[in-house]
Amino acid sequence: MPEGDTVYRTAARLHAALAGKTLTRSDFRVPALATKDLSGAAVDRVRPVGKHLFIDLSGAADRRLSIHSHLMMEGAWHVYARGEKWRRPGFTARVVLRAGDTEAVGFDLGVLELTAAPEAAVAHLGPDLLGEDWDRVRAAENLAADADRALGLALLDQRVMAGIGNIYRNELCFLAGLHPAAPVSAVPDPAALADSAHRLLTANALTPVRCTTGDRRRGRELWVYGRDRRPCRRCGTAIVRGSLGTGSGPAAERVVYFCPACQPVTPGSGPVRRRTGSAGR
Ligand SMILES: [Zn+2]
C-alpha cells in the first residue's frame, strides 16, 4: 500500500506536468466514466489529501470539477511525453489525460471518479500529515480515543491521521518502543507520536529514498520494515515478521515487523502470529 509521501510526490509530479494547461483529450477506461470528455478543461492544480489525489479542473462543460483518485494497493500515475512507451501494460490504464505533448496515465487506480465536491470525498480523514493544515493536537486526540485498540491498527486508520501506510506504521511502533499489538493506551505521549509521524513523512516528502533512521545509505534506511531475521540496529536481536489483526483488510496491511527485545509484548496486547519461515528469536 502506498504511503502518504508517495502520493505527495505523485501529485507534485502531475502538478508540474499539467497545472496551467488545457486538456486536449481525456480517455476514461472505467465503465462509469467511459462517455466523459474533459477536453477543453483547464487543470488548475493537482494536490494530495492524505493518500487521495485530486486533479482540480475548471472551464469544462461542468464548471468546476475534480478528478479524484486513490492508488490503493497497486495504482500509479505516470507522466509521459506523447508517443513515449508506457512502463505498464496498456490494459491496466484506467484514464489517459493529454495536454498538448504531455500525457498523464493512471494505472490500476483503486478509486477513480469525477466530483464537484472533493471535500466530501475526504471528509472522513483525520489530520493530513503532509497538509498545510496539519493538526497535531487533533491527531493525538484521535489516536488516544480508542485506548484498547492495537497501536499498529490505529496508525493505519486514515480517520486517525492521514498518510501512514504499512512501512511507517511499523517504523513508528519501533521508534515508540512498542509492539504493534500493544494497546494505544500504552503510548505515553500520543502527541509526541503524532509529531514523529509528521517529522518522518515531511522529511521524506520529496526524496526518492524513504528513510526513518537518518542514515540514507543503501540498506540502512529503515529500522524494521522488510528486515525479518536481520539484526535489530539497536540491540542485535533478530527482527520478527508477524501478522496482526483479525483477517479483515488487505493481507499486506496485516504484516508487521518488530524487534522482540526493543518492542516487548505488553499486557493487553492482541495476538500476533509469527509467519512460518521466520527464524527470529
Ligand atoms: Zn532491538
Tab-separated table of C-alpha atoms and ligand atoms in Angstrom:
chain	number	residue	atom	x	y	z
A	1	MET	CA	0.000	0.000	0.000
A	2	PRO	CA	1.394	3.429	-0.799
A	3	GLU	CA	2.495	5.794	1.898
A	4	GLY	CA	1.324	9.412	2.013
A	5	ASP	CA	4.715	10.617	0.843
A	6	THR	CA	4.407	8.547	-2.346
A	7	VAL	CA	1.089	10.208	-3.122
A	8	TYR	CA	2.589	13.613	-2.276
A	9	ARG	CA	5.410	13.092	-4.779
A	10	THR	CA	2.972	11.784	-7.389
A	11	ALA	CA	0.836	14.900	-7.006
A	12	ALA	CA	3.888	17.157	-7.282
A	13	ARG	CA	4.952	15.399	-10.490
A	14	LEU	CA	1.461	15.626	-12.010
A	15	HIS	CA	1.127	19.256	-10.946
A	16	ALA	CA	4.400	20.157	-12.643
A	17	ALA	CA	3.292	18.362	-15.814
A	18	LEU	CA	-0.335	19.538	-16.040
A	19	ALA	CA	-1.094	22.647	-13.995
A	20	GLY	CA	-1.916	25.676	-16.082
A	21	LYS	CA	-2.516	23.565	-19.178
A	22	THR	CA	-5.711	22.759	-21.040
A	23	LEU	CA	-6.678	19.142	-21.557
A	24	THR	CA	-6.772	18.329	-25.240
A	25	ARG	CA	-8.100	14.835	-24.708
A	26	SER	CA	-9.381	12.577	-21.940
A	27	ASP	CA	-9.902	8.857	-22.179
A	28	PHE	CA	-11.576	7.184	-19.207
A	29	ARG	CA	-11.392	3.401	-19.305
A	30	VAL	CA	-13.813	2.641	-16.491
A	31	PRO	CA	-17.463	1.983	-17.359
A	32	ALA	CA	-18.955	4.698	-15.172
A	33	LEU	CA	-16.896	7.415	-16.856
A	34	ALA	CA	-16.498	5.973	-20.352
A	35	THR	CA	-18.560	8.708	-22.002
A	36	LYS	CA	-16.944	11.626	-20.169
A	37	ASP	CA	-14.952	14.064	-22.243
A	38	LEU	CA	-12.904	16.646	-20.385
A	39	SER	CA	-11.182	18.187	-23.377
A	40	GLY	CA	-11.152	21.952	-23.052
A	41	ALA	CA	-10.960	21.864	-19.269
A	42	ALA	CA	-8.062	23.679	-17.621
A	43	VAL	CA	-6.010	21.974	-14.930
A	44	ASP	CA	-5.815	24.394	-12.012
A	45	ARG	CA	-3.956	22.275	-9.528
A	46	VAL	CA	-3.002	18.701	-8.627
A	47	ARG	CA	-2.977	18.127	-4.887
A	48	PRO	CA	-2.809	15.298	-2.373
A	49	VAL	CA	-5.015	14.919	0.685
A	50	GLY	CA	-3.723	12.039	2.771
A	51	LYS	CA	-3.443	9.250	0.224
A	52	HIS	CA	-6.110	10.741	-2.034
A	53	LEU	CA	-5.178	12.669	-5.145
A	54	PHE	CA	-7.215	15.443	-6.749
A	55	ILE	CA	-6.807	16.988	-10.185
A	56	ASP	CA	-8.798	20.220	-9.952
A	57	LEU	CA	-10.279	21.425	-13.224
A	58	SER	CA	-12.106	24.500	-14.392
A	59	GLY	CA	-13.603	25.684	-17.628
A	60	ALA	CA	-15.052	22.377	-18.785
A	61	ALA	CA	-18.756	21.950	-19.513
A	62	ASP	CA	-19.132	21.260	-15.807
A	63	ARG	CA	-17.776	24.483	-14.394
A	64	ARG	CA	-15.724	23.116	-11.521
A	65	LEU	CA	-14.760	19.517	-11.343
A	66	SER	CA	-12.111	17.383	-9.761
A	67	ILE	CA	-10.726	14.019	-10.795
A	68	HIS	CA	-10.477	12.076	-7.545
A	69	SER	CA	-8.219	9.036	-7.446
A	70	HIS	CA	-6.672	6.708	-4.890
A	71	LEU	CA	-3.755	4.397	-5.619
A	72	MET	CA	-4.928	1.686	-3.165
A	73	MET	CA	-2.536	-1.284	-3.418
A	74	GLU	CA	-1.241	-1.300	-6.974
A	75	GLY	CA	-2.098	2.042	-8.518
A	76	ALA	CA	0.227	4.588	-10.064
A	77	TRP	CA	0.174	7.779	-12.107
A	78	HIS	CA	2.829	8.188	-14.773
A	79	VAL	CA	3.725	11.208	-16.891
A	80	TYR	CA	4.909	10.642	-20.461
A	81	ALA	CA	5.837	12.680	-23.461
A	82	ARG	CA	3.311	11.997	-26.202
A	83	GLY	CA	4.263	8.836	-28.076
A	84	GLU	CA	6.603	7.598	-25.343
A	85	LYS	CA	6.246	3.899	-24.477
A	86	TRP	CA	4.296	3.270	-21.259
A	87	ARG	CA	6.053	1.436	-18.466
A	88	ARG	CA	2.930	-0.532	-17.520
A	89	PRO	CA	0.636	-2.657	-19.727
A	90	GLY	CA	-1.971	-0.648	-21.586
A	91	PHE	CA	-4.840	-2.785	-20.349
A	92	THR	CA	-4.163	-1.630	-16.778
A	93	ALA	CA	-4.672	2.034	-17.723
A	94	ARG	CA	-7.824	3.498	-16.198
A	95	VAL	CA	-7.529	7.031	-17.546
A	96	VAL	CA	-5.375	8.912	-20.022
A	97	LEU	CA	-5.214	12.709	-19.866
A	98	ARG	CA	-3.483	14.563	-22.645
A	99	ALA	CA	-2.446	18.214	-22.636
A	100	GLY	CA	-0.539	19.070	-25.755
A	101	ASP	CA	2.526	16.856	-25.831
A	102	THR	CA	2.138	15.698	-22.235
A	103	GLU	CA	0.294	12.544	-21.328
A	104	ALA	CA	-0.683	11.533	-17.778
A	105	VAL	CA	-1.809	7.928	-17.338
A	106	GLY	CA	-3.454	6.482	-14.244
A	107	PHE	CA	-2.876	2.722	-13.918
A	108	ASP	CA	-4.790	0.313	-11.673
A	109	LEU	CA	-6.333	3.119	-9.657
A	110	GLY	CA	-8.364	1.827	-6.721
A	111	VAL	CA	-10.687	4.826	-6.880
A	112	LEU	CA	-11.407	6.954	-9.925
A	113	GLU	CA	-14.300	9.375	-10.008
A	114	LEU	CA	-15.302	12.848	-11.072
A	115	THR	CA	-16.651	15.016	-8.326
A	116	ALA	CA	-17.881	18.562	-7.899
A	117	ALA	CA	-17.458	18.227	-4.131
A	118	PRO	CA	-13.916	16.992	-3.488
A	119	GLU	CA	-14.148	17.904	0.196
A	120	ALA	CA	-16.833	15.250	0.705
A	121	ALA	CA	-14.504	12.515	-0.553
A	122	VAL	CA	-12.015	13.177	2.222
A	123	ALA	CA	-14.293	14.444	4.988
A	124	HIS	CA	-13.734	11.240	6.961
A	125	LEU	CA	-9.960	11.656	7.117
A	126	GLY	CA	-8.039	12.701	10.183
A	127	PRO	CA	-5.423	15.473	10.038
A	128	ASP	CA	-3.286	15.250	6.902
A	129	LEU	CA	0.325	14.568	7.871
A	130	LEU	CA	1.562	16.419	4.792
A	131	GLY	CA	-1.207	19.008	4.669
A	132	GLU	CA	-0.735	22.719	5.247
A	133	ASP	CA	-3.366	22.415	7.973
A	134	TRP	CA	-1.676	19.540	9.860
A	135	ASP	CA	-3.163	19.463	13.370
A	136	ARG	CA	-1.047	17.526	15.874
A	137	VAL	CA	-3.464	18.058	18.761
A	138	ARG	CA	-6.415	16.594	16.902
A	139	ALA	CA	-4.280	13.723	15.613
A	140	ALA	CA	-3.212	12.915	19.171
A	141	GLU	CA	-6.812	13.050	20.380
A	142	ASN	CA	-7.939	10.765	17.571
A	143	LEU	CA	-5.151	8.328	18.361
A	144	ALA	CA	-5.920	8.220	22.067
A	145	ALA	CA	-9.665	7.945	21.549
A	146	ASP	CA	-9.749	4.150	21.294
A	147	ALA	CA	-7.440	3.134	24.136
A	148	ASP	CA	-7.834	-0.628	23.741
A	149	ARG	CA	-7.117	-0.771	20.050
A	150	ALA	CA	-3.799	-2.179	18.806
A	151	LEU	CA	-1.392	0.652	18.021
A	152	GLY	CA	-0.416	-0.989	14.736
A	153	LEU	CA	-4.026	-0.871	13.575
A	154	ALA	CA	-4.763	2.649	14.836
A	155	LEU	CA	-1.775	4.074	12.959
A	156	LEU	CA	-3.058	2.655	9.657
A	157	ASP	CA	-6.537	4.096	10.234
A	158	GLN	CA	-6.725	7.159	7.974
A	159	ARG	CA	-9.501	8.600	10.160
A	160	VAL	CA	-6.950	8.980	12.975
A	161	MET	CA	-4.371	10.772	10.844
A	162	ALA	CA	-3.968	10.575	7.096
A	163	GLY	CA	-0.897	9.407	5.222
A	164	ILE	CA	0.555	6.435	7.119
A	165	GLY	CA	0.979	3.154	5.250
A	166	ASN	CA	2.483	-0.144	6.329
A	167	ILE	CA	6.112	0.990	6.267
A	168	TYR	CA	5.609	3.997	8.528
A	169	ARG	CA	3.306	2.204	10.951
A	170	ASN	CA	5.986	-0.427	11.569
A	171	GLU	CA	8.754	2.137	11.846
A	172	LEU	CA	6.688	4.304	14.206
A	173	CYS	CA	5.951	1.373	16.511
A	174	PHE	CA	9.685	0.649	16.672
A	175	LEU	CA	10.561	4.284	17.373
A	176	ALA	CA	7.939	4.316	20.134
A	177	GLY	CA	9.411	1.136	21.634
A	178	LEU	CA	6.011	-0.514	21.403
A	179	HIS	CA	4.898	-3.801	19.921
A	180	PRO	CA	2.419	-3.275	17.042
A	181	ALA	CA	-0.158	-5.256	19.018
A	182	ALA	CA	0.282	-3.107	22.125
A	183	PRO	CA	-2.856	-1.161	23.023
A	184	VAL	CA	-2.936	2.538	22.217
A	185	SER	CA	-3.158	3.182	25.962
A	186	ALA	CA	0.495	2.065	26.215
A	187	VAL	CA	1.593	5.154	24.253
A	188	PRO	CA	2.894	7.537	26.917
A	189	ASP	CA	2.585	10.682	24.781
A	190	PRO	CA	0.266	10.468	21.745
A	191	ALA	CA	1.212	13.994	20.628
A	192	ALA	CA	4.888	13.025	20.526
A	193	LEU	CA	4.000	10.007	18.376
A	194	ALA	CA	1.973	12.236	16.042
A	195	ASP	CA	4.998	14.551	15.868
A	196	SER	CA	7.232	11.623	14.932
A	197	ALA	CA	4.875	10.642	12.124
A	198	HIS	CA	4.777	14.209	10.873
A	199	ARG	CA	8.546	14.546	11.035
A	200	LEU	CA	9.180	11.298	9.135
A	201	LEU	CA	6.712	11.963	6.328
A	202	THR	CA	7.833	15.563	5.950
A	203	ALA	CA	11.497	14.542	5.796
A	204	ASN	CA	10.712	12.049	3.039
A	205	ALA	CA	8.065	14.009	1.152
A	206	LEU	CA	10.220	14.976	-1.787
A	207	THR	CA	13.092	12.496	-1.639
A	208	PRO	CA	13.164	9.329	-3.729
A	209	VAL	CA	14.599	7.184	-0.912
A	210	ARG	CA	12.401	6.671	2.159
A	211	CYS	CA	14.444	6.882	5.344
A	212	THR	CA	13.480	6.682	9.014
A	213	THR	CA	16.892	6.014	10.575
A	214	GLY	CA	18.583	9.209	9.455
A	215	ASP	CA	21.097	7.098	7.512
A	216	ARG	CA	20.280	7.247	3.810
A	217	ARG	CA	22.993	4.818	2.777
A	218	ARG	CA	21.648	1.864	0.830
A	219	GLY	CA	20.252	-0.855	3.100
A	220	ARG	CA	20.357	1.317	6.222
A	221	GLU	CA	17.291	3.454	5.658
A	222	LEU	CA	14.740	1.602	7.796
A	223	TRP	CA	14.649	0.195	11.327
A	224	VAL	CA	12.451	-2.885	10.985
A	225	TYR	CA	10.259	-2.880	7.870
A	226	GLY	CA	11.238	-5.678	5.487
A	227	ARG	CA	14.131	-6.726	7.739
A	228	ASP	CA	12.871	-10.058	9.149
A	229	ARG	CA	15.627	-12.275	10.573
A	230	ARG	CA	18.177	-9.500	10.271
A	231	PRO	CA	19.693	-7.972	13.417
A	232	CYS	CA	17.990	-5.051	15.132
A	233	ARG	CA	20.017	-1.899	14.572
A	234	ARG	CA	19.777	-1.085	18.276
A	235	CYS	CA	20.224	-4.386	20.083
A	236	GLY	CA	21.145	-7.064	17.544
A	237	THR	CA	18.101	-9.265	18.190
A	238	ALA	CA	16.633	-10.794	15.034
A	239	ILE	CA	13.693	-8.798	13.673
A	240	VAL	CA	10.475	-10.817	13.515
A	241	ARG	CA	7.876	-10.733	10.777
A	242	GLY	CA	4.407	-11.388	12.116
A	243	SER	CA	0.758	-10.937	11.359
A	244	LEU	CA	-1.531	-8.515	13.146
A	245	GLY	CA	-5.274	-8.260	13.270
A	246	THR	CA	-8.263	-10.398	12.650
A	247	GLY	CA	-8.163	-11.014	8.938
A	248	SER	CA	-10.110	-8.029	7.687
A	249	GLY	CA	-8.379	-5.703	5.303
A	250	PRO	CA	-5.741	-6.437	2.672
A	251	ALA	CA	-3.170	-9.063	3.634
A	252	ALA	CA	-0.269	-6.664	3.156
A	253	GLU	CA	-1.699	-4.430	5.872
A	254	ARG	CA	-1.575	-7.237	8.406
A	255	VAL	CA	2.162	-7.873	8.033
A	256	VAL	CA	4.171	-6.397	10.878
A	257	TYR	CA	7.895	-6.287	11.601
A	258	PHE	CA	9.241	-5.723	15.080
A	259	CYS	CA	12.191	-6.308	17.383
A	260	PRO	CA	11.020	-8.642	20.157
A	261	ALA	CA	13.553	-7.118	22.575
A	262	CYS	CA	13.042	-3.411	21.855
A	263	GLN	CA	9.285	-3.856	21.421
A	264	PRO	CA	8.188	-6.414	24.013
A	265	VAL	CA	4.588	-7.534	24.082
A	266	THR	CA	2.842	-5.574	26.797
A	267	PRO	CA	-0.137	-6.693	28.859
A	268	GLY	CA	-3.313	-6.153	26.888
A	269	SER	CA	-1.707	-6.811	23.521
A	270	GLY	CA	-3.694	-8.706	20.954
A	271	PRO	CA	-2.471	-11.883	19.284
A	272	VAL	CA	0.433	-11.729	16.881
A	273	ARG	CA	1.354	-14.816	14.936
A	274	ARG	CA	4.794	-15.433	13.631
A	275	ARG	CA	4.917	-16.161	9.960
A	276	THR	CA	6.213	-19.578	9.091
A	277	GLY	CA	9.737	-19.451	7.819
A	278	SER	CA	10.708	-16.743	10.274
A	279	ALA	CA	13.644	-17.896	12.354
A	280	GLY	CA	13.569	-14.845	14.605
A	281	ARG	CA	14.280	-15.441	18.256
B	1	ZN	ZN	16.105	-4.339	19.260
